[in-house]
Amino acid sequence: MEKGKPIYVPIKIHNYGKQVLGEGKLRGGVTLSKTDGQWYATLAVEIEKKKPIADLSHMVGVDLGIKNIFTASTGQFFGQFSNPLKKLLEQSEVKRRRKQKLNACLKKKGKPEVDLSSPKIIATVRNEIGRAANQLVNTLEKDSLVVLEKLNIKGMKFKSKRMNRILKASKIGLALDKLKEKLDYKHIRYAMVPAAYSSQECSECGYVHKKNRPTPEKFKCGYCGPKENADVNAGKVLIKRFGDAELLNVGHFRFVKTILLERFDKLFPDARSISGGLQPGTEPIRTVLREIGWQQLTVNQST
Ligand SMILES: [Zn+2]
C-alpha cells in the first residue's frame, strides 16, 4: 500500500447491510479481516437520531409487570404470557425441585452442585419481551412522548414467591431496556419518572393507599371509587408525574408518599372527615417520617 493511493475492493453487501447504509453515513475507515479463507469488511455507520418534538397531548404512560409485560395508559396490554410459556414455567418448576433434591444429595457427598437456572425459559421470556415492545412501539405516533418508570427492581415484589423467582430469573428489568432500544430506533421520545407508589396512587384524585389495590388487577380508590384496571391506572399516574421536579428530587422513596399525601390533603381538605372503610388522610405524615427515622432524615437533608 502506498500513501495517498487508494485501493478499490469490490464487496458484497447483504440486504440488511444495504438498508442500514441507506439510513446513515459511513464513518471512518473500513476494517478488513480474514476468517476461514474469506475476507470480511466491517463498516461503521452513523445514523442520525433526529427525534421530533413531542406533542404533550400524545403522552403514553407505560407500566411494567409480569401478567402483562407492558400496559399502556391508553388501556392497551402488550405481551401477555402465553399458555405454552406458562406450561414451560410449570415444567421448569418441577425440574427445579428435582435439581434442588439432587443438589442436597451432592452437597452431602461433597460433590459440585448442578445449575438451577433454565436458559430455555429466559430465552422464551426475552423473545416475548421483544415482541411486546415491538407491538407497543407500533401503536405510537411519531411525536409521542412515552413516560416510563425509573425501575426499582427491589421494589417490584409479588405476593407469590414463585412469581418473584420467575421475575428474577427472566430479568424483567430487561423489558425496560428493550423498550428504550426500540423507541430509540423509531426516534420516539421517552422520559423517566420516579415509580414509587405509582401502583397505589389514584390517577384521578391522587389518593395513595395500599388498600386502593385489593388485587393485582383491581384498582379501587378509597376516595373517588373504582378504576378500569390497576396497571392502566399506574400508567396514567406516570404521565401525571412527568415534569414533577419535587418528586424527581426526593432523597428517599418514602418521601414520595409523604409528598403525595400532603398534596392530596391540600386538594381535598374534607377527606379527613370522611369515614367508612379506608378513612383517607388518617395516615399521618408524621408516622411516615418516623418510619424513616430521624437519623436518615438528617442525612437526606444535608446531602
Ligand atoms: Zn381517587
XYZ file of C-alpha atoms and ligand atoms in Angstrom:
304
model
C 0.000 0.000 0.000
C 1.142 3.479 -0.775
C 0.194 6.662 0.998
C -2.378 8.674 -0.947
C -3.113 5.836 -3.373
C -6.424 4.214 -2.585
C -7.063 0.571 -3.348
C -10.562 -0.227 -4.554
C -12.013 -3.521 -3.374
C -15.375 -4.838 -4.576
C -17.595 -6.031 -1.732
C -20.884 -7.872 -1.470
C -23.382 -6.398 0.973
C -26.330 -8.358 2.285
C -29.782 -6.777 2.266
C -29.815 -5.639 5.877
C -26.424 -4.016 5.369
C -27.723 -2.133 2.328
C -30.696 -0.908 4.323
C -28.519 0.386 7.168
C -26.106 2.064 4.731
C -29.063 3.804 3.150
C -30.139 5.222 6.506
C -26.867 6.701 7.682
C -23.437 7.991 6.891
C -20.409 5.770 6.564
C -17.996 6.641 9.312
C -14.225 6.349 9.457
C -12.262 3.578 7.824
C -13.151 0.059 6.890
C -11.633 -2.881 8.698
C -10.735 -5.910 6.618
C -10.256 -9.261 8.267
C -9.741 -12.796 7.060
C -11.643 -15.698 8.592
C -11.544 -19.268 7.225
C -10.046 -18.138 3.954
C -12.749 -15.473 3.440
C -12.250 -11.744 3.602
C -14.748 -9.666 5.539
C -15.214 -5.907 5.645
C -16.521 -4.172 8.765
C -18.200 -0.844 8.127
C -19.298 1.609 10.801
C -22.415 3.613 10.040
C -23.608 6.643 11.930
C -27.375 7.045 11.970
C -28.554 10.499 12.872
C -31.215 10.347 15.515
C -33.442 13.271 14.967
C -36.375 12.851 17.280
C -39.361 15.053 16.523
C -40.536 17.411 19.251
C -43.076 15.540 21.316
C -46.713 16.571 21.340
C -47.604 16.566 25.036
C -51.152 15.545 24.211
C -49.626 12.319 22.908
C -48.195 11.190 26.237
C -48.386 7.485 26.914
C -47.511 6.072 30.334
C -46.180 2.522 30.338
C -46.375 0.273 33.381
C -44.208 -2.842 33.626
C -45.451 -6.087 35.039
C -45.481 -9.839 34.945
C -49.061 -10.549 33.925
C -48.817 -8.029 31.123
C -45.253 -7.082 30.311
C -46.323 -3.598 29.210
C -49.578 -1.827 29.996
C -50.179 1.499 28.294
C -52.220 4.306 29.846
C -54.363 4.075 26.689
C -55.748 0.813 28.070
C -53.781 -1.497 25.772
C -51.891 -4.532 27.020
C -48.772 -5.976 25.404
C -47.078 -9.305 25.946
C -49.394 -11.412 27.968
C -47.544 -14.530 28.909
C -48.895 -17.214 26.648
C -50.108 -20.622 27.738
C -47.113 -22.505 26.269
C -44.853 -20.267 28.332
C -46.898 -20.875 31.444
C -46.598 -24.615 30.793
C -42.862 -24.227 30.377
C -42.714 -22.398 33.692
C -44.653 -25.186 35.412
C -42.325 -27.801 33.960
C -39.259 -25.867 34.982
C -40.635 -25.625 38.492
C -40.845 -29.438 38.669
C -37.319 -29.754 37.274
C -36.087 -27.155 39.695
C -37.421 -29.036 42.681
C -35.800 -32.214 41.394
C -32.491 -30.425 40.926
C -32.715 -28.997 44.440
C -33.125 -32.503 45.867
C -30.211 -33.689 43.761
C -28.115 -30.774 44.978
C -28.895 -31.636 48.592
C -27.519 -35.137 47.916
C -24.484 -33.828 46.050
C -23.745 -31.391 48.863
C -23.749 -34.206 51.431
C -21.291 -36.146 49.304
C -19.173 -33.040 48.854
C -19.634 -33.039 45.077
C -20.232 -29.961 42.877
C -23.887 -28.928 42.571
C -25.858 -28.557 39.330
C -27.009 -25.251 37.839
C -30.587 -24.266 38.752
C -31.126 -21.702 36.007
C -33.212 -22.537 32.950
C -31.849 -20.916 29.780
C -34.851 -22.045 27.724
C -37.237 -20.012 29.864
C -35.000 -16.976 29.874
C -34.823 -17.136 26.063
C -38.607 -17.517 25.753
C -39.270 -14.616 28.099
C -36.787 -12.437 26.203
C -38.494 -13.286 22.924
C -41.829 -12.345 24.403
C -40.388 -9.072 25.722
C -39.060 -8.190 22.250
C -42.377 -8.996 20.607
C -44.339 -6.985 23.171
C -42.002 -3.987 22.807
C -42.458 -4.052 19.021
C -46.233 -4.209 19.305
C -46.295 -1.312 21.745
C -43.979 0.881 19.672
C -46.102 0.236 16.580
C -49.159 1.772 18.265
C -47.371 5.077 18.949
C -47.423 8.319 16.986
C -44.150 9.773 15.681
C -44.466 12.686 18.109
C -45.497 10.611 21.139
C -43.841 11.017 24.493
C -43.546 7.739 26.356
C -43.360 8.078 30.127
C -41.511 5.198 31.750
C -40.834 4.269 35.322
C -37.396 4.592 36.777
C -37.391 0.943 37.612
C -36.617 -0.149 41.080
C -36.269 -3.923 40.775
C -36.048 -4.296 44.536
C -39.398 -2.603 44.821
C -41.030 -4.930 42.317
C -42.309 -7.690 44.511
C -45.147 -10.070 44.042
C -47.145 -11.832 46.656
C -46.165 -15.300 45.464
C -42.607 -16.497 45.961
C -42.844 -18.381 42.693
C -43.633 -15.217 40.740
C -40.750 -13.438 42.452
C -38.387 -16.184 41.386
C -39.641 -16.064 37.802
C -39.271 -12.288 37.828
C -35.687 -12.635 38.940
C -34.872 -15.452 36.519
C -36.417 -13.790 33.490
C -34.773 -10.460 34.281
C -37.909 -8.411 33.609
C -35.758 -5.320 34.052
C -34.523 -6.084 30.555
C -38.010 -5.259 29.283
C -37.396 -1.603 30.037
C -34.037 -1.598 28.241
C -35.567 -3.396 25.271
C -38.388 -0.887 25.029
C -35.983 2.068 25.208
C -33.908 0.482 22.458
C -36.944 0.115 20.173
C -38.089 3.664 20.928
C -34.630 5.000 20.056
C -34.671 3.072 16.814
C -38.058 4.529 15.902
C -36.938 8.025 17.017
C -39.686 8.307 19.595
C -39.011 10.326 22.739
C -39.314 8.984 26.238
C -38.906 10.297 29.765
C -38.257 8.568 33.059
C -40.217 9.388 36.204
C -39.995 8.037 39.761
C -42.206 4.989 40.111
C -42.552 4.858 43.903
C -46.174 4.265 44.980
C -47.423 4.585 41.384
C -49.298 1.320 41.862
C -51.078 2.656 44.968
C -51.847 6.182 43.768
C -55.179 7.089 42.199
C -54.609 8.681 38.793
C -57.636 10.937 39.256
C -57.604 12.334 42.787
C -54.081 11.386 43.894
C -55.112 9.457 46.987
C -52.422 6.920 47.983
C -53.138 3.789 49.964
C -52.132 0.180 49.586
C -55.764 -0.807 50.044
C -56.501 1.050 46.799
C -55.216 -2.113 45.164
C -57.140 -5.015 46.684
C -55.959 -7.479 43.992
C -53.165 -7.227 41.387
C -55.709 -6.411 38.636
C -58.155 -4.201 40.517
C -57.821 -0.578 41.478
C -60.457 0.853 43.747
C -59.679 4.321 45.031
C -60.700 4.723 48.670
C -61.704 8.310 47.955
C -63.175 8.501 44.446
C -64.044 4.925 43.517
C -63.007 2.099 41.174
C -60.853 2.487 38.070
C -60.750 0.373 34.913
C -57.572 -1.597 35.616
C -54.744 -1.290 38.143
C -51.946 -1.244 35.574
C -53.735 1.236 33.301
C -54.189 3.456 36.362
C -50.467 3.112 37.134
C -49.634 4.152 33.552
C -51.775 7.280 33.979
C -50.027 8.074 37.259
C -46.684 8.012 35.422
C -47.993 10.615 32.974
C -49.055 12.820 35.893
C -45.526 12.632 37.272
C -43.879 13.912 34.101
C -42.164 17.212 34.858
C -42.770 16.854 38.595
C -39.449 18.228 39.875
C -40.396 17.811 43.525
C -40.852 14.050 43.164
C -37.789 13.708 40.974
C -35.527 15.169 43.653
C -36.635 13.196 46.709
C -33.803 11.527 48.566
C -35.727 8.528 49.824
C -38.633 6.794 48.118
C -40.727 7.070 51.301
C -40.741 10.845 50.938
C -42.711 10.341 47.729
C -45.603 9.060 49.810
C -45.313 11.994 52.209
C -45.422 14.482 49.349
C -48.356 12.723 47.668
C -50.358 12.597 50.899
C -49.686 16.265 51.605
C -50.876 17.205 48.124
C -53.987 15.097 48.497
C -54.803 16.708 51.862
C -54.398 20.166 50.327
C -56.636 19.302 47.376
C -59.322 17.584 49.434
C -59.248 19.001 52.972
C -62.684 17.483 53.560
C -61.303 13.968 53.039
C -60.110 13.795 56.658
C -63.657 13.718 57.970
C -64.773 11.007 55.580
C -65.289 7.751 57.390
C -66.122 4.250 56.340
C -63.501 1.740 55.385
C -60.300 3.400 54.368
C -60.542 6.814 56.007
C -58.350 8.746 53.633
C -55.983 11.167 55.249
C -55.901 9.385 58.580
C -52.443 8.049 57.945
C -50.479 10.907 59.492
C -47.479 12.209 57.642
C -45.581 12.171 60.927
C -45.857 8.372 61.028
C -44.235 8.093 57.636
C -41.390 10.312 58.820
C -40.962 8.253 61.959
C -40.707 5.095 59.853
C -37.694 6.532 58.042
C -36.075 7.577 61.297
C -34.709 10.973 62.190
C -31.134 9.947 61.523
C -31.928 9.169 57.904
C -33.934 12.358 57.644
C -30.939 14.449 58.704
C -28.651 12.623 56.288
C -31.023 13.227 53.424
C -31.360 16.893 54.158
C -27.648 17.544 54.389
C -26.640 15.724 51.215
Zn -59.268 8.673 43.548
